mmCIF file with all atom_site columns, C-alpha atoms and ligand atoms in Angstrom:
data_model
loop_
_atom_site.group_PDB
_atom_site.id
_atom_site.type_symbol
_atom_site.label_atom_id
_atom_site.label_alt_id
_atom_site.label_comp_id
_atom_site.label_asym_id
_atom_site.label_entity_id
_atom_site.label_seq_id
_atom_site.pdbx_PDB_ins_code
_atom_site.Cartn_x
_atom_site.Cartn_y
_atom_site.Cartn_z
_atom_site.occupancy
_atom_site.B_iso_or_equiv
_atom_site.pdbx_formal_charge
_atom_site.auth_seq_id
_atom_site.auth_comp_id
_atom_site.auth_asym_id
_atom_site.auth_atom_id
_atom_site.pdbx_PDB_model_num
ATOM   1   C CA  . UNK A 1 1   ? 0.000   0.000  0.000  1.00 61.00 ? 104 UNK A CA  1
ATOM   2   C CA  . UNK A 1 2   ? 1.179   2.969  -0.774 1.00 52.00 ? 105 UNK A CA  1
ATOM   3   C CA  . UNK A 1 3   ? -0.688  6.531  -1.617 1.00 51.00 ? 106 UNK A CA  1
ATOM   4   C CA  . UNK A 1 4   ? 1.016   9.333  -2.768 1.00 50.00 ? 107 UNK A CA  1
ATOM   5   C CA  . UNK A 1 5   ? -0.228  12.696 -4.257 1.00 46.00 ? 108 UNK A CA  1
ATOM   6   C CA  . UNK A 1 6   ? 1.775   15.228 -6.022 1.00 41.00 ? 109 UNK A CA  1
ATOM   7   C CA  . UNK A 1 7   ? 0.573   19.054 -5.845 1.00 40.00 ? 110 UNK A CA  1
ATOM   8   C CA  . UNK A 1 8   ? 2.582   22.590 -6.368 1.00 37.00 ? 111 UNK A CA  1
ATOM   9   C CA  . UNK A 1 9   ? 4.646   22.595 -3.347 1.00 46.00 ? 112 UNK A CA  1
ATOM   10  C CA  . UNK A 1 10  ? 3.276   19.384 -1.907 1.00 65.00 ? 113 UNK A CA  1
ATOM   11  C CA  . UNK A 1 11  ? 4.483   15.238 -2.169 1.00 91.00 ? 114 UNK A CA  1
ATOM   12  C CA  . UNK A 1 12  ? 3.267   13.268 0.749  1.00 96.00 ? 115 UNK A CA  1
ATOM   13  C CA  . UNK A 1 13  ? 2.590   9.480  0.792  1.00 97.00 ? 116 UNK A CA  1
ATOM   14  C CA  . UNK A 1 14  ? 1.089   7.099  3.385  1.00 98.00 ? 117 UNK A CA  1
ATOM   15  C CA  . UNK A 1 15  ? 1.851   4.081  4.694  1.00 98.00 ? 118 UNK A CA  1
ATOM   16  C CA  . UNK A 1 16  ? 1.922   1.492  7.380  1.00 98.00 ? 119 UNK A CA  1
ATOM   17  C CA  . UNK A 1 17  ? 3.608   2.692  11.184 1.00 98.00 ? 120 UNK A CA  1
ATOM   18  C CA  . UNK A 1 18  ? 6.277   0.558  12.263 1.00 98.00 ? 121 UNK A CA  1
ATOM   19  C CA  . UNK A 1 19  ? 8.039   0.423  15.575 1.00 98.00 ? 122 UNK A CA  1
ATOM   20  C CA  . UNK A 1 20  ? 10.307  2.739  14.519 1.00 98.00 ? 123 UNK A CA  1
ATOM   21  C CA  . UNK A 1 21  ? 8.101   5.263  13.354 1.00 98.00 ? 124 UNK A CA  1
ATOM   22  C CA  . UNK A 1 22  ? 6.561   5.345  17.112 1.00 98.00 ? 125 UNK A CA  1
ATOM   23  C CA  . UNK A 1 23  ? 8.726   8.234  18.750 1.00 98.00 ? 126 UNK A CA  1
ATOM   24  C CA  . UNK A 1 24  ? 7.397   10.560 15.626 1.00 98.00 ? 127 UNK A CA  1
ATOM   25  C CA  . UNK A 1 25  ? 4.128   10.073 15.941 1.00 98.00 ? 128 UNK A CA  1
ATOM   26  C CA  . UNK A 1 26  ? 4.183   10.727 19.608 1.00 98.00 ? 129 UNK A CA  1
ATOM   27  C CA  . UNK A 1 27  ? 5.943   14.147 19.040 1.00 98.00 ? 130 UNK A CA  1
ATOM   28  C CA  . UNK A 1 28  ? 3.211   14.830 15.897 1.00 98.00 ? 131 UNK A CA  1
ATOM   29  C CA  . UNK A 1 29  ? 0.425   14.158 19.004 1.00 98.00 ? 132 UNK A CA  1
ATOM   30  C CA  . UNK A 1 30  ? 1.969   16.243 21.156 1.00 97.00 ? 133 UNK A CA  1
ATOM   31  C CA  . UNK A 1 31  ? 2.276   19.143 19.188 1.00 97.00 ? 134 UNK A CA  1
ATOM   32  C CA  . UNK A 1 32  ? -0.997  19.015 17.754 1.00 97.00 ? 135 UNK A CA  1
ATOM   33  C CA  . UNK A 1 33  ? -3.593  17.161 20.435 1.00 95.00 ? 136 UNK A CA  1
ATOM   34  C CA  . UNK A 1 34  ? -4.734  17.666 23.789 1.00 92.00 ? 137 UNK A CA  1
ATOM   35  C CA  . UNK A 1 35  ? -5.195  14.218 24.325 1.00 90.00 ? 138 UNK A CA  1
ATOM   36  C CA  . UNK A 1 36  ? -1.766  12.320 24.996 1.00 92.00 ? 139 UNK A CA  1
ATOM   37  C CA  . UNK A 1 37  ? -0.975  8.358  25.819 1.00 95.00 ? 140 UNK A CA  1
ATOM   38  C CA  . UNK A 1 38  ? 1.779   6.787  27.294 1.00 96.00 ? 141 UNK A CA  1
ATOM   39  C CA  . UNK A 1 39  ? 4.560   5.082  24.653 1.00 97.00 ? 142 UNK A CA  1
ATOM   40  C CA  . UNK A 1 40  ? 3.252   1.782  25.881 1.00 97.00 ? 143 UNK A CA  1
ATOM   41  C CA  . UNK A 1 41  ? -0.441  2.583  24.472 1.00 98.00 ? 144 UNK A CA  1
ATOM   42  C CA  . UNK A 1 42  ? 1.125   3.572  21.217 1.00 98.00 ? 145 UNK A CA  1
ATOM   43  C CA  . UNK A 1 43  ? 2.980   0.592  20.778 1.00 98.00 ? 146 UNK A CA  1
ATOM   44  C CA  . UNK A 1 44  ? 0.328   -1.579 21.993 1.00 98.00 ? 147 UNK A CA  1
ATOM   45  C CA  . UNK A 1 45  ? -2.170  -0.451 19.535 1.00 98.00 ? 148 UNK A CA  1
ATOM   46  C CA  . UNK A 1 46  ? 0.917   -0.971 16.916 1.00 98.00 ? 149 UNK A CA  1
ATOM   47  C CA  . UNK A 1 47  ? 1.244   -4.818 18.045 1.00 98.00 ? 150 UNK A CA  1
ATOM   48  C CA  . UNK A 1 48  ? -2.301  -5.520 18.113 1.00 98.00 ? 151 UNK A CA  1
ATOM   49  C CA  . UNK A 1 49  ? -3.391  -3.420 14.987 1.00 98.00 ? 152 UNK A CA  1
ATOM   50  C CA  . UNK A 1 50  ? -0.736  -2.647 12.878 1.00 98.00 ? 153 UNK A CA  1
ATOM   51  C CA  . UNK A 1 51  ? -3.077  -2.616 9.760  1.00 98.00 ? 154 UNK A CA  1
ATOM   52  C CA  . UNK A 1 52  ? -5.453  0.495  11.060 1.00 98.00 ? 155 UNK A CA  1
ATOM   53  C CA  . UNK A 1 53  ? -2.084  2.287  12.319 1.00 98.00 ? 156 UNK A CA  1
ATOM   54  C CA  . UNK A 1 54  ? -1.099  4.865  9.689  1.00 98.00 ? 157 UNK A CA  1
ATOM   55  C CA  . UNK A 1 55  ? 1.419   7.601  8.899  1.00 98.00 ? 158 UNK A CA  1
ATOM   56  C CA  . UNK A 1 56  ? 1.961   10.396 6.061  1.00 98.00 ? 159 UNK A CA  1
ATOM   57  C CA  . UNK A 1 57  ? 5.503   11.078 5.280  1.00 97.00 ? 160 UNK A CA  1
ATOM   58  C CA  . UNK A 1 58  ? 6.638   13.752 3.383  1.00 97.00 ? 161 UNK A CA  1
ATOM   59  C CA  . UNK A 1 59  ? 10.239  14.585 2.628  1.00 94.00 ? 162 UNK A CA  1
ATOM   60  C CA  . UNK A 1 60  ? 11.155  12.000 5.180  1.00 94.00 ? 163 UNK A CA  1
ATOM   61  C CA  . UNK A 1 61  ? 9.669   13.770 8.126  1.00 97.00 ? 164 UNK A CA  1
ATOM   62  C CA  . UNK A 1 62  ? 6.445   12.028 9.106  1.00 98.00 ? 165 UNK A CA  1
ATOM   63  C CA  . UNK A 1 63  ? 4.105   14.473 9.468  1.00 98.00 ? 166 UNK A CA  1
ATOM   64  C CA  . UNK A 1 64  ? 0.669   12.985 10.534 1.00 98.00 ? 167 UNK A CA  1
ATOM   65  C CA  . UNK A 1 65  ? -0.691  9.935  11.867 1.00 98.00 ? 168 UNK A CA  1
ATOM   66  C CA  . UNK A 1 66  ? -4.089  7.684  12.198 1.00 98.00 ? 169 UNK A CA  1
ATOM   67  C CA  . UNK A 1 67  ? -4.398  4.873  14.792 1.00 98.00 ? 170 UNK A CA  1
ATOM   68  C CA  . UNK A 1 68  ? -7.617  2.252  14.997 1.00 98.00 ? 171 UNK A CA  1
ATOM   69  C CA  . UNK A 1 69  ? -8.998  -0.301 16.777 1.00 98.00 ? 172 UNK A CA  1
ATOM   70  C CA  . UNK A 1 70  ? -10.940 -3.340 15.606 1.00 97.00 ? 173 UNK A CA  1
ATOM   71  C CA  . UNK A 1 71  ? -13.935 -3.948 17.825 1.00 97.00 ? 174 UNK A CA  1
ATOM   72  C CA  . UNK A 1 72  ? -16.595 -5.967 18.291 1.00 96.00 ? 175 UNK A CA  1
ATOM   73  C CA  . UNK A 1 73  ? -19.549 -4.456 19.391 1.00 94.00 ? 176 UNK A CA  1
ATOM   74  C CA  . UNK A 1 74  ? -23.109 -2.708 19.175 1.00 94.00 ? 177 UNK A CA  1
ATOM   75  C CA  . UNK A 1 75  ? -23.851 -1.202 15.769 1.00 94.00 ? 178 UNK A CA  1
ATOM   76  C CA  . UNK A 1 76  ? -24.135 2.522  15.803 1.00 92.00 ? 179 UNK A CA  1
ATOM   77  C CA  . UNK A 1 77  ? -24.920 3.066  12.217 1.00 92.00 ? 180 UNK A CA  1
ATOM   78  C CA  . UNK A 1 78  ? -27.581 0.463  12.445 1.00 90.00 ? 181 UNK A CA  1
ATOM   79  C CA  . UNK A 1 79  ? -30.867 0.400  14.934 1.00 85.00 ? 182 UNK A CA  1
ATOM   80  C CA  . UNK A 1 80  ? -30.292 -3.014 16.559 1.00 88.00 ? 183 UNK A CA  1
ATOM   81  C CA  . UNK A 1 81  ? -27.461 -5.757 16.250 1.00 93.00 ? 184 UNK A CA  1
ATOM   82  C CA  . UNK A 1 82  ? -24.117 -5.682 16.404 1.00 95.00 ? 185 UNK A CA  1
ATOM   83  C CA  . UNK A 1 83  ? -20.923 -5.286 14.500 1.00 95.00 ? 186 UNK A CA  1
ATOM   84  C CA  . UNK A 1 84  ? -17.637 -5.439 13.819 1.00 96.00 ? 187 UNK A CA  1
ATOM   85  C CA  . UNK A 1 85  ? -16.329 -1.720 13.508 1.00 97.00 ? 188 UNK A CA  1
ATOM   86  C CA  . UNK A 1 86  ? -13.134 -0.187 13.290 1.00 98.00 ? 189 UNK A CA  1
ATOM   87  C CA  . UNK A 1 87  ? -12.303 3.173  15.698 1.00 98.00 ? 190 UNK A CA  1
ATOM   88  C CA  . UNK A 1 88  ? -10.694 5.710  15.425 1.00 98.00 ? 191 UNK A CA  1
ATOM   89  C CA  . UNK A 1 89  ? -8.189  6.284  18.293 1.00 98.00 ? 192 UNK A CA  1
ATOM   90  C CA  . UNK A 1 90  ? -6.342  9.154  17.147 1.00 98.00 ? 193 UNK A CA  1
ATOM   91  C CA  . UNK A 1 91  ? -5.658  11.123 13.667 1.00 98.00 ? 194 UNK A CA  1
ATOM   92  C CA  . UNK A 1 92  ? -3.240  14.595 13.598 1.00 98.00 ? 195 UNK A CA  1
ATOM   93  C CA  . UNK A 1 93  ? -1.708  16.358 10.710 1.00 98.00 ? 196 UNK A CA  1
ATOM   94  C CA  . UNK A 1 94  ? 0.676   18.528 11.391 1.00 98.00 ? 197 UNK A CA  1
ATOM   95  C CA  . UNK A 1 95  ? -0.494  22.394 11.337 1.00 97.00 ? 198 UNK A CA  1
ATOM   96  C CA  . UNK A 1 96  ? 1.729   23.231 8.712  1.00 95.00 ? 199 UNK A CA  1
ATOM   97  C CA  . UNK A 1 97  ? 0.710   20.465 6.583  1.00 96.00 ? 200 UNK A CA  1
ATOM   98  C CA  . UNK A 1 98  ? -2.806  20.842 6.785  1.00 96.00 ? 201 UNK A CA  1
ATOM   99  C CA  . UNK A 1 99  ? -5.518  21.607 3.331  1.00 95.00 ? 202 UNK A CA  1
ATOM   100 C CA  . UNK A 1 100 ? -3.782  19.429 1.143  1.00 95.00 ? 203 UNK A CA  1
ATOM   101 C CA  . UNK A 1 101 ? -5.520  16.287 1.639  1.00 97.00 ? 204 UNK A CA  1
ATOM   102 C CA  . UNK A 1 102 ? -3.319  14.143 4.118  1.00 97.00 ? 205 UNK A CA  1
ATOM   103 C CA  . UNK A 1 103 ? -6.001  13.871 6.241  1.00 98.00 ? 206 UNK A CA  1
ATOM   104 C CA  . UNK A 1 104 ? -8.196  12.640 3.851  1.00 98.00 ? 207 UNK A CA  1
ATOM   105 C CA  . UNK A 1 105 ? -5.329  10.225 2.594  1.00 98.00 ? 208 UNK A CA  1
ATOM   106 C CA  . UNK A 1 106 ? -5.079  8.434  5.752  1.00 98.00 ? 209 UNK A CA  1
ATOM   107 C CA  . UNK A 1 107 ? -8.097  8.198  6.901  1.00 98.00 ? 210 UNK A CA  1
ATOM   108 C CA  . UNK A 1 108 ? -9.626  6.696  3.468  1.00 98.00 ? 211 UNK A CA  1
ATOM   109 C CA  . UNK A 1 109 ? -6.532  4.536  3.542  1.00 98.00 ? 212 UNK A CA  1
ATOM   110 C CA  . UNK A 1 110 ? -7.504  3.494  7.158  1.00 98.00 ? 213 UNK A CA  1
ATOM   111 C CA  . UNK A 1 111 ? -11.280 2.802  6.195  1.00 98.00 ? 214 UNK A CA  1
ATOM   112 C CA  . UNK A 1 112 ? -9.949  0.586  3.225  1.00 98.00 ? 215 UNK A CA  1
ATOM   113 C CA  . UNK A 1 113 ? -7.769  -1.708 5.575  1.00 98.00 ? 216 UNK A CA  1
ATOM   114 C CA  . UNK A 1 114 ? -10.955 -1.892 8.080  1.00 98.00 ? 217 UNK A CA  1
ATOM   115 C CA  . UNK A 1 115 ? -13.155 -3.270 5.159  1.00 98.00 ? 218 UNK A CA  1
ATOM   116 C CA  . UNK A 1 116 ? -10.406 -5.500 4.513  1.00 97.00 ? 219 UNK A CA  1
ATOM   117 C CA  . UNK A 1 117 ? -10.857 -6.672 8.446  1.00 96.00 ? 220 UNK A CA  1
ATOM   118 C CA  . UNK A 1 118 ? -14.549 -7.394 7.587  1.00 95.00 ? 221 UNK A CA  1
ATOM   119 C CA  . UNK A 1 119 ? -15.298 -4.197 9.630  1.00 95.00 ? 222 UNK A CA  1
ATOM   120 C CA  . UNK A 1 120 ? -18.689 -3.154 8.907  1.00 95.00 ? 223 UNK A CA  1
ATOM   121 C CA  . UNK A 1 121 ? -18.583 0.112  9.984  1.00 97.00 ? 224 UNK A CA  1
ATOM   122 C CA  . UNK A 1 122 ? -16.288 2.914  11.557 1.00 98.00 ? 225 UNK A CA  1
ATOM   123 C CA  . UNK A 1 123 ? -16.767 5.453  14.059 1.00 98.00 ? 226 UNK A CA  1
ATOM   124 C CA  . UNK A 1 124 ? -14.519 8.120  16.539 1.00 98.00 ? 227 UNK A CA  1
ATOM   125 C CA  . UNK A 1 125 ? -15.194 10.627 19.189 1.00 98.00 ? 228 UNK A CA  1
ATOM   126 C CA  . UNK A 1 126 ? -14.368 14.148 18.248 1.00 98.00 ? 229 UNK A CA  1
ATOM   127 C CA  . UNK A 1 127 ? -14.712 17.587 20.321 1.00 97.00 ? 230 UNK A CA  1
ATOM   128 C CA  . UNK A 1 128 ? -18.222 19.393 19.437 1.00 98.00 ? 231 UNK A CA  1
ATOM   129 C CA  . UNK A 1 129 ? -16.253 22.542 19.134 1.00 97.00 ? 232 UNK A CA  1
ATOM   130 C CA  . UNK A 1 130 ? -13.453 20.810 16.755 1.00 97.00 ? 233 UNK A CA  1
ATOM   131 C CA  . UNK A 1 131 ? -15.710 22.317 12.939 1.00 97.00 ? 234 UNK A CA  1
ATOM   132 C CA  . UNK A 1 132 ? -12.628 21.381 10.928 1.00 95.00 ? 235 UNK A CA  1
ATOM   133 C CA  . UNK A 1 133 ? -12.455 17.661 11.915 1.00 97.00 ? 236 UNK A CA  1
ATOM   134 C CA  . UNK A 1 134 ? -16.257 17.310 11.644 1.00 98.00 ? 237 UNK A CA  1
ATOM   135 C CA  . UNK A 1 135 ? -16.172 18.695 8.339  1.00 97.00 ? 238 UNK A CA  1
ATOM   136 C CA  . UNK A 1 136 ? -13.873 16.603 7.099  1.00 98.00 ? 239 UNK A CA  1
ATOM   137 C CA  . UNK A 1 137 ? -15.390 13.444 8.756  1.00 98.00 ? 240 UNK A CA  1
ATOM   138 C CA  . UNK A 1 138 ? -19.005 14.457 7.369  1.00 98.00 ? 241 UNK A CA  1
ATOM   139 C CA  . UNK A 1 139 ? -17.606 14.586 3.845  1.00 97.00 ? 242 UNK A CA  1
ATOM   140 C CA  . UNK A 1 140 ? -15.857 11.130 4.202  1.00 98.00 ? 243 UNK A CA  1
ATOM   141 C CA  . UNK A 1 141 ? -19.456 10.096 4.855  1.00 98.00 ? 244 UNK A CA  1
ATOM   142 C CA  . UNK A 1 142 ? -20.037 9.997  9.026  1.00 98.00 ? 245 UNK A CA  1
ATOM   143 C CA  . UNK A 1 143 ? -22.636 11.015 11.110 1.00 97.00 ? 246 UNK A CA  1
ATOM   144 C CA  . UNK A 1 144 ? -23.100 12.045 14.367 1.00 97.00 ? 247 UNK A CA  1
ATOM   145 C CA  . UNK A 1 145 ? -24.796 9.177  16.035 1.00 95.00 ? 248 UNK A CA  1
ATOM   146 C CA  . UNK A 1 146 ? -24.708 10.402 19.766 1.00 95.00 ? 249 UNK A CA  1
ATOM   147 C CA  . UNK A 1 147 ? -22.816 13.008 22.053 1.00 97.00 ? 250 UNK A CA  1
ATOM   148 C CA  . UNK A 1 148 ? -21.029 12.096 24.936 1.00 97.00 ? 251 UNK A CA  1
ATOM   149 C CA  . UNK A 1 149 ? -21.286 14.887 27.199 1.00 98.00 ? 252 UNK A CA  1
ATOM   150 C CA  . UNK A 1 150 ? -18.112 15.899 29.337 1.00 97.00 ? 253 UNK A CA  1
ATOM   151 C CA  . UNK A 1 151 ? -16.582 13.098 27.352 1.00 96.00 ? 254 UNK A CA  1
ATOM   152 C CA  . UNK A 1 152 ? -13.392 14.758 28.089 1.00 95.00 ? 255 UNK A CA  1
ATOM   153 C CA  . UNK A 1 153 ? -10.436 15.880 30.668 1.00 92.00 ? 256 UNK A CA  1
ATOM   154 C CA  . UNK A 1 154 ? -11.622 19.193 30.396 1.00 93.00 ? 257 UNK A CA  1
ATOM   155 C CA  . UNK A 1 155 ? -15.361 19.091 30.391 1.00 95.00 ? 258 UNK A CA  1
ATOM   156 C CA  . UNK A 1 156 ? -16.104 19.597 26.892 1.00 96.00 ? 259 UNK A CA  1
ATOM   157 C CA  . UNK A 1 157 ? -18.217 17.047 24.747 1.00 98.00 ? 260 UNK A CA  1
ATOM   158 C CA  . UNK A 1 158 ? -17.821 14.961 22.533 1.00 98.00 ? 261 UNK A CA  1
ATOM   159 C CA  . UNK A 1 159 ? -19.463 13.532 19.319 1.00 98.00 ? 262 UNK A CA  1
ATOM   160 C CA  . UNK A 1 160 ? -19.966 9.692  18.144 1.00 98.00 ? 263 UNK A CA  1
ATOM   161 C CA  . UNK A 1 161 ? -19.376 10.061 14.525 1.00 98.00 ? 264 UNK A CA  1
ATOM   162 C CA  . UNK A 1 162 ? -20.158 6.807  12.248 1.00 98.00 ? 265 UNK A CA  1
ATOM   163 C CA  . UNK A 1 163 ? -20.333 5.738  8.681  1.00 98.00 ? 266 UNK A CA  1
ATOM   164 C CA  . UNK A 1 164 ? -21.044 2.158  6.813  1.00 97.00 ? 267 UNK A CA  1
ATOM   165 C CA  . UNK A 1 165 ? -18.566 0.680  5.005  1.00 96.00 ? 268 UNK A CA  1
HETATM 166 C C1  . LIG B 2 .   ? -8.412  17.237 11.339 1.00 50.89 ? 130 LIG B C1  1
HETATM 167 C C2  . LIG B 2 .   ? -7.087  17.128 10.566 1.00 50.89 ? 130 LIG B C2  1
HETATM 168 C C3  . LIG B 2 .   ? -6.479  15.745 10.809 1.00 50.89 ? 130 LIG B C3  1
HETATM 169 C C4  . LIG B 2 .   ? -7.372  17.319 9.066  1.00 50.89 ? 130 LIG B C4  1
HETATM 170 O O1  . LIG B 2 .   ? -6.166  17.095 8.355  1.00 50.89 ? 130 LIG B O1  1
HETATM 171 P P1  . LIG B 2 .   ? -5.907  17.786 6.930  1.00 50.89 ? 130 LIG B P1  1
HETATM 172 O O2  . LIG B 2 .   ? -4.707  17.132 6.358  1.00 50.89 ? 130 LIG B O2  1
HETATM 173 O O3  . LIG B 2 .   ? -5.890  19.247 7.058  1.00 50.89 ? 130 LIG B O3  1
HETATM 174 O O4  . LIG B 2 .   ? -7.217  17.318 6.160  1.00 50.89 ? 130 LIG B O4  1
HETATM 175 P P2  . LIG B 2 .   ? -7.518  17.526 4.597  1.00 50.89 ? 130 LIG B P2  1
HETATM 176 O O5  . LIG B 2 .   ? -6.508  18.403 3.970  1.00 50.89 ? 130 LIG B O5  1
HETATM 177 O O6  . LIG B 2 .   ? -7.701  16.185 4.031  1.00 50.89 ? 130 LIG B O6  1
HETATM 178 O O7  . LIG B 2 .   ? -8.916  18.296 4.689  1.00 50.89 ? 130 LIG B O7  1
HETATM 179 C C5  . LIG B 2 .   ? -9.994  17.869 3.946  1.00 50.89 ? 130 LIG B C5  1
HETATM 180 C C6  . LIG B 2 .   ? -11.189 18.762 4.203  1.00 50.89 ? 130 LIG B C6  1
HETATM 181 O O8  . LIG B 2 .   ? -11.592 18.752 5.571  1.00 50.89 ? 130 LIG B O8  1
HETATM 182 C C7  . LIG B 2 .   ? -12.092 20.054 5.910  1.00 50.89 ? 130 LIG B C7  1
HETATM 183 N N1  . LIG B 2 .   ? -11.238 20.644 6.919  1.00 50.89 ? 130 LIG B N1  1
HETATM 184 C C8  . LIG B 2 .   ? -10.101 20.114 7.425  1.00 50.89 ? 130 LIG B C8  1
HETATM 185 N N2  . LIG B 2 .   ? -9.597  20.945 8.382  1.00 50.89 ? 130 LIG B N2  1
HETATM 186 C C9  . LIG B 2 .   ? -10.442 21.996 8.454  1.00 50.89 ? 130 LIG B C9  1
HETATM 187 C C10 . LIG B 2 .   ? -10.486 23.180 9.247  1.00 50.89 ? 130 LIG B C10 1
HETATM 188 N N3  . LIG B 2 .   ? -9.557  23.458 10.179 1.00 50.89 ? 130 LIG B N3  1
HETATM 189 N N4  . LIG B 2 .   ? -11.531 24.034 9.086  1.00 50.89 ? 130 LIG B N4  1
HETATM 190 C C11 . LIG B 2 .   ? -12.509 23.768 8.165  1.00 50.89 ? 130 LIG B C11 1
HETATM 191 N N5  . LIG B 2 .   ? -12.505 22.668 7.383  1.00 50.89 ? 130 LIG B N5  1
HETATM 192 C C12 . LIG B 2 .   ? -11.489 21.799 7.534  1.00 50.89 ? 130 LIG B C12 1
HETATM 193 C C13 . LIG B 2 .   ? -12.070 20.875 4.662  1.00 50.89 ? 130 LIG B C13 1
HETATM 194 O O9  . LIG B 2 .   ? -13.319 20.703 4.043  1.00 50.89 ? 130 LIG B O9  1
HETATM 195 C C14 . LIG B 2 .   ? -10.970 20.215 3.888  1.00 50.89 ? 130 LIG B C14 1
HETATM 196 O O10 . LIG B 2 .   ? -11.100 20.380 2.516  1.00 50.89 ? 130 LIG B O10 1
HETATM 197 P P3  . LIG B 2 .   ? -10.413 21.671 1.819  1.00 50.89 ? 130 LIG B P3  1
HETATM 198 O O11 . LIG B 2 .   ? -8.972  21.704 2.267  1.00 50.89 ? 130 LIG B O11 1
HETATM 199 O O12 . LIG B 2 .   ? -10.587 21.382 0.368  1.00 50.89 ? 130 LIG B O12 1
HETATM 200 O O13 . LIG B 2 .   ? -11.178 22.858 2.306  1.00 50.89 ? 130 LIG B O13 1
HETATM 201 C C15 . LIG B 2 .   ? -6.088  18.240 10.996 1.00 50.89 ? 130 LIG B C15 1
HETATM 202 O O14 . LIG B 2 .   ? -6.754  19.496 10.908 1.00 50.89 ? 130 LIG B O14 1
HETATM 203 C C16 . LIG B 2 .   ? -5.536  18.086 12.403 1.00 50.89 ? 130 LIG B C16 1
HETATM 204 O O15 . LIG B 2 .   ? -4.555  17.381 12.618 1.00 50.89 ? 130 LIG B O15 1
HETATM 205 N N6  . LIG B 2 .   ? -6.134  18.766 13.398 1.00 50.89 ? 130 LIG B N6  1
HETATM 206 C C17 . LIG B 2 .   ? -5.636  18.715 14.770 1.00 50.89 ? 130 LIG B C17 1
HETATM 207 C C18 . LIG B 2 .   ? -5.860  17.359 15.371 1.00 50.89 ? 130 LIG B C18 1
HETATM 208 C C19 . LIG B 2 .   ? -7.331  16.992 15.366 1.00 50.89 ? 130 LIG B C19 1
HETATM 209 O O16 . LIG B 2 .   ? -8.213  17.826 15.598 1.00 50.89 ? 130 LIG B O16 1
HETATM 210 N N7  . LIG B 2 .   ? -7.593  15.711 15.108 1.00 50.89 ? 130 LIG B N7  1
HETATM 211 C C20 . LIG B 2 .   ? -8.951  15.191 15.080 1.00 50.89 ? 130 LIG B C20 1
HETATM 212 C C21 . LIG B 2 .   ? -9.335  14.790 16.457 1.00 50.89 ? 130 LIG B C21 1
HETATM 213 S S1  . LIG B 2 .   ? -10.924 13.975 16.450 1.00 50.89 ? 130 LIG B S1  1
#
């Protein structure tokens, strides 16, 4: 697997996160996310799902990031039943890399490798306040299917997004 896009000033491409690759994508979460993990989570999500764990590199430098789970669970794009769904831990791009697609990139990359698990659907929590993220989720095709309310650290809410696959 490997996606790459050329554009004026921009050449990014994405691929799979390896152990390696672990200390980068903890300093692109810190510099762009309030929420942080320990390295053990990181790595544990690595050993466990290294499929769903993404990164976009671009002149070497890695430069954003997408981590999922595969989970087994109630369906929240469907009514009743349940399903096997991938979620979305965690996806950053970093600030100065932002509006040309990477985002997009990784998670439709991420989506693909979830259908490929026989996930059924996917979903993530994101900040009510955070209009960039949900517009770019909402054209990938989610939905808000609930919000979690003081979801986080600091009191603010969050948003179930989910979309078929
Ligand atoms: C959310 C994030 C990953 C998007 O990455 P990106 O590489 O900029 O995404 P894309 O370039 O693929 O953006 C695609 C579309 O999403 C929308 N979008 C993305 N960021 C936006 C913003 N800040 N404001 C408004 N729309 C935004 C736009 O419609 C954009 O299309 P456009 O550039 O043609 O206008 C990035 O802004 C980021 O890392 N933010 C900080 C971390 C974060 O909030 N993560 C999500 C936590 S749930």
């Amino acid at each position: 697997m490997q996606e790459s896009t050329t554009s004026k000033a921009r050449d990014y491409s994405v691929r799979h996160c390896g152990p390696d690759d672990v200390p980068s994508v903890i300093t692109v979460n810190t510099v762009t996310l309030p929420e942080h993990y320990s390295d053990y989570f990181y790595y544990d999500i690595l050993k466990d799902f290294p499929s769903t764990f993404l990164l976009a590199e671009q002149g070497g430098k890695v430069v954003g990031y997408i981590m999922c789970r595969i989970e087994y669970g109630l369906s929240m794009t469907k009514r009743f039943g349940l399903a096997k769904k991938g979620h979305i831990i965690s996806i950053a791009v970093l600030e100065q890399y932002r509006s040309t697609g990477i985002g997009t990139a990784l998670i439709k990359e991420a989506l693909e490798e979830i259908r490929k698990a026989s996930g059924k659907e996917c979903y993530l929590e994101v900040r009510t306040t955070n209009k960039g993220a949900i517009v770019l989720y909402e054209k990938l095709g989610f939905k808000v299917s609930s919000t979690l309310h003081g979801y986080y650290k600091d009191g603010e809410s969050a948003y179930t997004m989910a979309t078929s696959l």
